Amino acid sequence: MADLITHLSTTDLSVPRPSVASVSEVTCGFTCWRPRFLRRYANPKIFVAIFSLIATMRSAYFVYMIGVMSTLEKRYAFPSKLSALILIADNISGMVMSPVIGYLGTKFHGPKIIGWGTVLVGLSSIVSGLPYLIYGPATHLLSAETLGIKSSSSLNSTTKYDLCSLSGKPETCQDADRHTFVVGAYALLWAGSFVNGLGNTAFWVVGVPYLDDNVEKKNSPVYFSTTMVIRYSGVALGFLLSSFSLSLYENPTITVNIPRNDPRWVGAWWIGFFIIGFGILLSAIPMFMFPVTMKSNKKQEAKKKMSFTDALATFKRIITNPVLVFDTLGGAMRVIGWAGYYITKTRYIEAQFRQSAAASSFLTGSTSSVLKVIGIFAGGLAISKFRPRPKVLIAYVVFIEMVCNVFILAGIFIGCPAPKFGNIIVDQNTAKASLLNGCNRDCSCTTSVFQPVCGSDGKTNYFSPCYAGCQVSLTNESYSGFSQCLCQSEMDHSVTSGYCDQECNTLPLYLTIIGLAGIISSTAWAGNFIIALRAVDPKDKAFAMGLIGSCMAIFAYIPYPIIFGFVTDAACLVWEESCGETGNCWLYDIDKFRVYLHGTAFTLVMIGSCFDIGVLVYANRLKNLYDDEDDDVQTGKGNHEMSGANGIKAEEEEALFDASQTKSNCNHN
């Protein structure tokens, strides 16, 4: 009898219960430190808040880079083609690492992968600001007078760069202050972008499937729309921060006597990189505290069991999925068109509407970002409320893209008249412009510095006082001009600094048209996102996101900066040249620029819409956009296993937590 009692007391007579994740997999904390008060934060809403915060800072970094790129070109003397290589560096690393990180995301702690990726993004932003600390501010574009200094042997004189020298003194190429391509600065900018790609890949490839796996499908559109809306505040932050930084001179402690829209102005481009970098590093800390999963279900266990052989089988399923293939190709073309347009938009507004770099960044950020936030949020709410059938949702996406194409095309016809420049002769065969003619041929002028001046007729501009043939500077505290100008009429041989006044009031109309295109197109973003996620089996989601990331890098993110870099450079009239080296573009043919930019964007987005029609043809293959039940049946999970937001019974969580406190390796008693 005693033996029987002993046997019964040591025998587990409880009813078998479904397996659940360990406490470390479903609760918040660092390693073994997982206090009770943090358990409530292991839910999708808190994750979305932290995920969106990181996305905001990450977007701010990329957009800030775009906002200051024209200034970087001017400061370190490189053309838009080389700018494109900086912008694609992150996509090169992302292309290589996306499948690897997608595979690792199925086997290891997802939030920690996201956290370390975020740390890399923060460090890359700081690296991008290092050229200023290493090479210091520019002095080669400004004379002692424009810096408010009466005399300085270390600065270029006004005569050297600005005035006509009939003595024919050649340019001194050994001068340390001359404007040349700074290889070291360019290398740091490229390296920062490359490292950013590694972190960015981990963030999206692992983060999006993690979020989708831990929320109900019917709520996915709202969660993703919320994430994109908050993320887009980063776009606004990036442009506004670049506008603020560029409104300051590169060395904020120096007072310069030129306006911000003067081509020689170099803003404090470096400030934002450090602000954003440290902000990203701080926002990464909470991400490390999230658990492996906020749901205890078979899907997570199935993901962890994925082997290399499974990865090959998954790869085959994905590349033979017509919905996903057409959706990816369509998305790639849309990205090339829209992203290429937006990285060029600030430079275009500078050239077309004669705005400063700071004003262009502000206008781009304030119009594009705010309106798109409204569209994204409205689109997500509409999908969650009305739950349109796959074919209806895809048809809406196609229709929206077609409408937006009309707005893009309209941009070709909205602009300002091209400013009249004296002495510019364009070779129709080579499209190169010559600034030399009889009146300035002996002046030894260069295009090292762009300092436009207005002729005495009030209509004709000249590239610089030298190209106007001016030999005497009349610049003082109240007036900036030049006299004895050989290219002027006999009655008045003087010119004034700056462009000639030219009335143009089309900027508000242009911003309105492009703003409407942005808000309308953004209503389809949540739909595009849901289609991509639902086109694959739940177990293939993380790997599919990694593969899509690589495809987008190859077909979209790498090509678009290159394509639009060539588009931008093709519209250039006058290049910076110093001692046989070509740097940045000083002056654009704004009529060509307008047609090339909008025509290219229109063509690419239209091709993307054609691929979306292919998605529409196969729309019937999408069966389960909004319900979780089908996935639960596939993984053998009943509804009775789920309870509460975290998908684990309260009593099981308590038992797991208590057990962890007594059996954890952290207990050293």
Coordinates of N, CA and C in Angstrom, one line a residue, residues 311-417:
A311 N 14.9 25.3 -47.2 CA 15.1 26.6 -47.9 C 15.1 26.4 -49.4
L312 N 15.8 25.4 -49.9 CA 15.8 25.2 -51.4 C 14.4 24.9 -51.9
A313 N 13.6 24.1 -51.2 CA 12.2 23.8 -51.6 C 11.4 25.1 -51.5
T314 N 11.6 25.9 -50.5 CA 10.9 27.2 -50.4 C 11.2 28.1 -51.5
F315 N 12.5 28.1 -51.9 CA 12.9 29.0 -53.0 C 12.2 28.6 -54.3
K316 N 12.1 27.3 -54.5 CA 11.4 26.8 -55.7 C 9.9 27.2 -55.7
R317 N 9.3 27.1 -54.5 CA 7.9 27.5 -54.4 C 7.7 29.0 -54.7
I318 N 8.6 29.8 -54.2 CA 8.5 31.2 -54.4 C 8.7 31.7 -55.8
I319 N 9.7 31.2 -56.5 CA 10.0 31.7 -57.9 C 9.0 31.1 -58.9
T320 N 8.2 30.1 -58.5 CA 7.1 29.6 -59.4 C 5.7 30.2 -59.0
N321 N 5.7 31.1 -58.2 CA 4.5 31.8 -57.7 C 4.2 33.0 -58.6
P322 N 3.2 32.9 -59.5 CA 3.1 34.0 -60.5 C 2.6 35.3 -59.8
V323 N 1.8 35.2 -58.8 CA 1.3 36.4 -58.1 C 2.5 37.1 -57.5
L324 N 3.3 36.4 -56.8 CA 4.5 37.0 -56.2 C 5.5 37.6 -57.2
V325 N 5.7 36.8 -58.3 CA 6.6 37.3 -59.3 C 6.2 38.6 -60.0
F326 N 4.9 38.6 -60.4 CA 4.4 39.8 -61.0 C 4.3 41.0 -60.0
D327 N 4.0 40.7 -58.8 CA 3.9 41.8 -57.8 C 5.3 42.3 -57.5
T328 N 6.3 41.5 -57.4 CA 7.6 41.9 -57.2 C 8.2 42.8 -58.3
L329 N 7.9 42.3 -59.6 CA 8.4 43.1 -60.7 C 7.7 44.4 -60.9
G330 N 6.4 44.4 -60.6 CA 5.6 45.6 -60.6 C 6.1 46.6 -59.6
G331 N 6.3 46.1 -58.4 CA 6.8 46.9 -57.3 C 8.2 47.5 -57.6
A332 N 9.1 46.7 -58.3 CA 10.4 47.1 -58.6 C 10.3 48.3 -59.6
M333 N 9.5 48.2 -60.6 CA 9.4 49.3 -61.5 C 8.8 50.6 -60.9
R334 N 7.8 50.4 -60.0 CA 7.3 51.6 -59.3 C 8.3 52.2 -58.4
V335 N 9.1 51.4 -57.7 CA 10.2 51.9 -56.9 C 11.2 52.7 -57.7
I336 N 11.6 52.2 -58.8 CA 12.6 52.9 -59.7 C 12.0 54.3 -60.0
G337 N 10.7 54.3 -60.5 CA 10.1 55.5 -60.9 C 9.9 56.5 -59.8
W338 N 9.2 56.1 -58.7 CA 8.9 57.0 -57.6 C 10.2 57.4 -56.8
A339 N 11.0 56.4 -56.4 CA 12.1 56.7 -55.6 C 13.1 57.5 -56.4
G340 N 13.3 57.2 -57.7 CA 14.2 58.0 -58.5 C 13.8 59.4 -58.6
Y341 N 12.5 59.6 -58.7 CA 11.9 61.0 -58.8 C 12.2 61.7 -57.4
Y342 N 11.9 61.0 -56.3 CA 12.1 61.7 -55.0 C 13.5 62.1 -54.7
I343 N 14.5 61.2 -55.1 CA 15.9 61.6 -54.7 C 16.3 62.7 -55.6
T344 N 15.7 63.0 -56.7 CA 16.1 64.0 -57.6 C 15.2 65.3 -57.4
K345 N 14.1 65.2 -56.6 CA 13.2 66.3 -56.5 C 13.8 67.5 -55.9
T346 N 14.6 67.4 -54.8 CA 15.1 68.5 -54.2 C 16.1 69.3 -55.1
R347 N 16.9 68.5 -55.8 CA 17.8 69.2 -56.8 C 17.0 69.8 -57.9
Y348 N 16.0 69.2 -58.3 CA 15.1 69.7 -59.4 C 14.5 71.0 -59.0
I349 N 14.0 71.1 -57.8 CA 13.4 72.3 -57.3 C 14.4 73.4 -57.2
E350 N 15.6 73.1 -56.7 CA 16.7 74.1 -56.7 C 16.9 74.7 -58.1
A351 N 17.1 73.8 -59.1 CA 17.4 74.3 -60.4 C 16.2 74.9 -61.1
Q352 N 15.1 74.3 -61.1 CA 13.9 74.7 -61.9 C 13.3 76.0 -61.3
F353 N 13.2 76.1 -60.0 CA 12.5 77.2 -59.4 C 13.4 78.1 -58.6
R354 N 14.7 77.9 -58.7 CA 15.7 78.7 -58.2 C 15.6 78.9 -56.7
Q355 N 15.5 77.8 -56.0 CA 15.4 77.8 -54.5 C 16.7 77.3 -53.9
S356 N 16.9 77.7 -52.7 CA 18.1 77.2 -52.0 C 18.0 75.8 -51.6
A357 N 19.1 75.1 -51.3 CA 19.1 73.7 -50.9 C 18.2 73.5 -49.6
A358 N 18.3 74.5 -48.7 CA 17.5 74.4 -47.5 C 16.0 74.5 -47.8
A359 N 15.6 75.4 -48.6 CA 14.2 75.6 -49.0 C 13.7 74.4 -49.8
S360 N 14.5 73.9 -50.7 CA 14.1 72.7 -51.4 C 13.8 71.5 -50.5
S361 N 14.7 71.3 -49.6 CA 14.4 70.2 -48.6 C 13.2 70.4 -47.8
F362 N 13.0 71.6 -47.4 CA 11.8 71.9 -46.6 C 10.5 71.7 -47.4
L363 N 10.5 72.2 -48.6 CA 9.3 72.0 -49.5 C 9.0 70.6 -49.8
T364 N 10.1 69.8 -50.1 CA 9.9 68.4 -50.4 C 9.4 67.7 -49.2
G365 N 9.9 67.9 -48.1 CA 9.5 67.2 -46.9 C 8.1 67.6 -46.4
S366 N 7.8 68.8 -46.5 CA 6.5 69.3 -46.0 C 5.3 68.9 -46.9
T367 N 5.5 68.9 -48.2 CA 4.5 68.5 -49.1 C 4.3 67.0 -49.3
S368 N 5.4 66.3 -49.5 CA 5.4 64.9 -49.8 C 5.0 64.1 -48.6
S369 N 5.6 64.3 -47.5 CA 5.5 63.4 -46.3 C 4.1 63.5 -45.7
V370 N 3.7 64.8 -45.4 CA 2.4 64.9 -44.7 C 1.3 64.3 -45.5
L371 N 1.2 64.6 -46.8 CA 0.1 64.1 -47.6 C 0.2 62.6 -47.7
K372 N 1.3 62.0 -47.8 CA 1.4 60.6 -48.0 C 1.0 59.9 -46.7
V373 N 1.3 60.5 -45.5 CA 0.9 59.9 -44.3 C -0.7 59.8 -44.2
I374 N -1.3 60.8 -44.7 CA -2.8 60.8 -44.7 C -3.3 59.6 -45.6
G375 N -2.7 59.5 -46.8 CA -3.1 58.5 -47.8 C -2.8 57.1 -47.3
I376 N -1.7 56.8 -46.7 CA -1.3 55.5 -46.2 C -2.3 55.1 -45.1
F377 N -2.6 56.0 -44.1 CA -3.4 55.6 -43.0 C -4.9 55.4 -43.5
A378 N -5.3 56.2 -44.4 CA -6.7 56.1 -44.9 C -6.8 54.7 -45.7
G379 N -5.8 54.4 -46.5 CA -5.8 53.1 -47.2 C -5.9 51.9 -46.3
G380 N -5.1 51.9 -45.2 CA -5.1 50.8 -44.3 C -6.4 50.7 -43.6
L381 N -7.0 51.8 -43.1 CA -8.2 51.7 -42.4 C -9.3 51.2 -43.4
A382 N -9.3 51.6 -44.6 CA -10.3 51.2 -45.6 C -10.3 49.7 -45.8
I383 N -9.1 49.2 -46.0 CA -8.9 47.7 -46.2 C -9.4 46.9 -45.0
S384 N -9.1 47.4 -43.8 CA -9.5 46.7 -42.6 C -11.0 46.7 -42.4
K385 N -11.6 47.8 -42.8 CA -13.1 48.0 -42.6 C -13.9 47.2 -43.7
F386 N -13.5 47.4 -44.9 CA -14.3 46.8 -46.0 C -13.8 45.5 -46.5
R387 N -12.6 45.1 -46.2 CA -12.0 43.8 -46.6 C -12.3 43.4 -48.0
P388 N -11.8 44.2 -49.0 CA -12.1 43.9 -50.4 C -11.5 42.6 -50.8
R389 N -12.2 41.9 -51.8 CA -11.7 40.7 -52.3 C -10.4 40.9 -53.0
P390 N -9.5 39.9 -53.2 CA -8.2 40.1 -53.8 C -8.3 40.8 -55.1
K391 N -9.2 40.4 -56.0 CA -9.3 41.0 -57.3 C -9.7 42.5 -57.3
V392 N -10.6 42.8 -56.3 CA -11.0 44.2 -56.2 C -9.8 45.0 -55.6
L393 N -9.1 44.5 -54.7 CA -8.0 45.2 -54.1 C -6.9 45.4 -55.1
I394 N -6.6 44.4 -55.9 CA -5.5 44.6 -57.0 C -6.0 45.5 -58.1
A395 N -7.2 45.5 -58.4 CA -7.8 46.4 -59.5 C -7.7 47.8 -59.0
Y396 N -7.9 48.0 -57.7 CA -7.8 49.4 -57.1 C -6.3 49.9 -57.2
V397 N -5.4 49.0 -56.9 CA -4.0 49.4 -57.0 C -3.6 49.8 -58.4
V398 N -4.0 49.0 -59.4 CA -3.7 49.3 -60.8 C -4.3 50.6 -61.2
F399 N -5.6 50.8 -60.8 CA -6.3 52.1 -61.2 C -5.6 53.3 -60.6
I400 N -5.2 53.2 -59.3 CA -4.5 54.3 -58.6 C -3.2 54.6 -59.3
E401 N -2.4 53.6 -59.7 CA -1.1 53.9 -60.4 C -1.4 54.6 -61.7
M402 N -2.4 54.2 -62.4 CA -2.7 54.9 -63.7 C -3.0 56.3 -63.5
V403 N -3.8 56.6 -62.5 CA -4.2 58.0 -62.2 C -3.0 58.8 -61.9
C404 N -2.1 58.3 -61.0 CA -0.9 59.0 -60.6 C 0.0 59.3 -61.7
N405 N 0.0 58.4 -62.7 CA 0.9 58.6 -63.9 C 0.5 59.9 -64.6
V406 N -0.8 60.2 -64.6 CA -1.3 61.4 -65.3 C -0.7 62.6 -64.6
F407 N -0.6 62.6 -63.3 CA -0.1 63.7 -62.5 C 1.4 63.8 -62.8
I408 N 2.1 62.7 -62.8 CA 3.6 62.8 -63.1 C 3.8 63.4 -64.5
L409 N 3.0 63.0 -65.4 CA 3.2 63.5 -66.8 C 2.9 65.0 -66.8
A410 N 2.0 65.4 -66.0 CA 1.6 66.9 -66.0 C 2.8 67.7 -65.5
G411 N 3.8 67.1 -64.8 CA 4.9 67.9 -64.3 C 5.8 68.4 -65.4
I412 N 5.7 67.7 -66.6 CA 6.5 68.2 -67.7 C 6.1 69.6 -68.2
F413 N 4.9 69.9 -68.0 CA 4.4 71.2 -68.5 C 4.3 72.3 -67.5
I414 N 4.8 72.1 -66.2 CA 4.8 73.1 -65.2 C 6.2 73.4 -64.8
G415 N 6.7 74.6 -65.1 CA 8.0 75.0 -64.8 C 8.2 76.5 -64.9
C416 N 9.5 76.9 -64.9 CA 9.8 78.3 -65.1 C 10.6 78.5 -66.4
P417 N 10.5 79.7 -67.0 CA 11.3 80.0 -68.2 C 12.8 79.8 -67.9

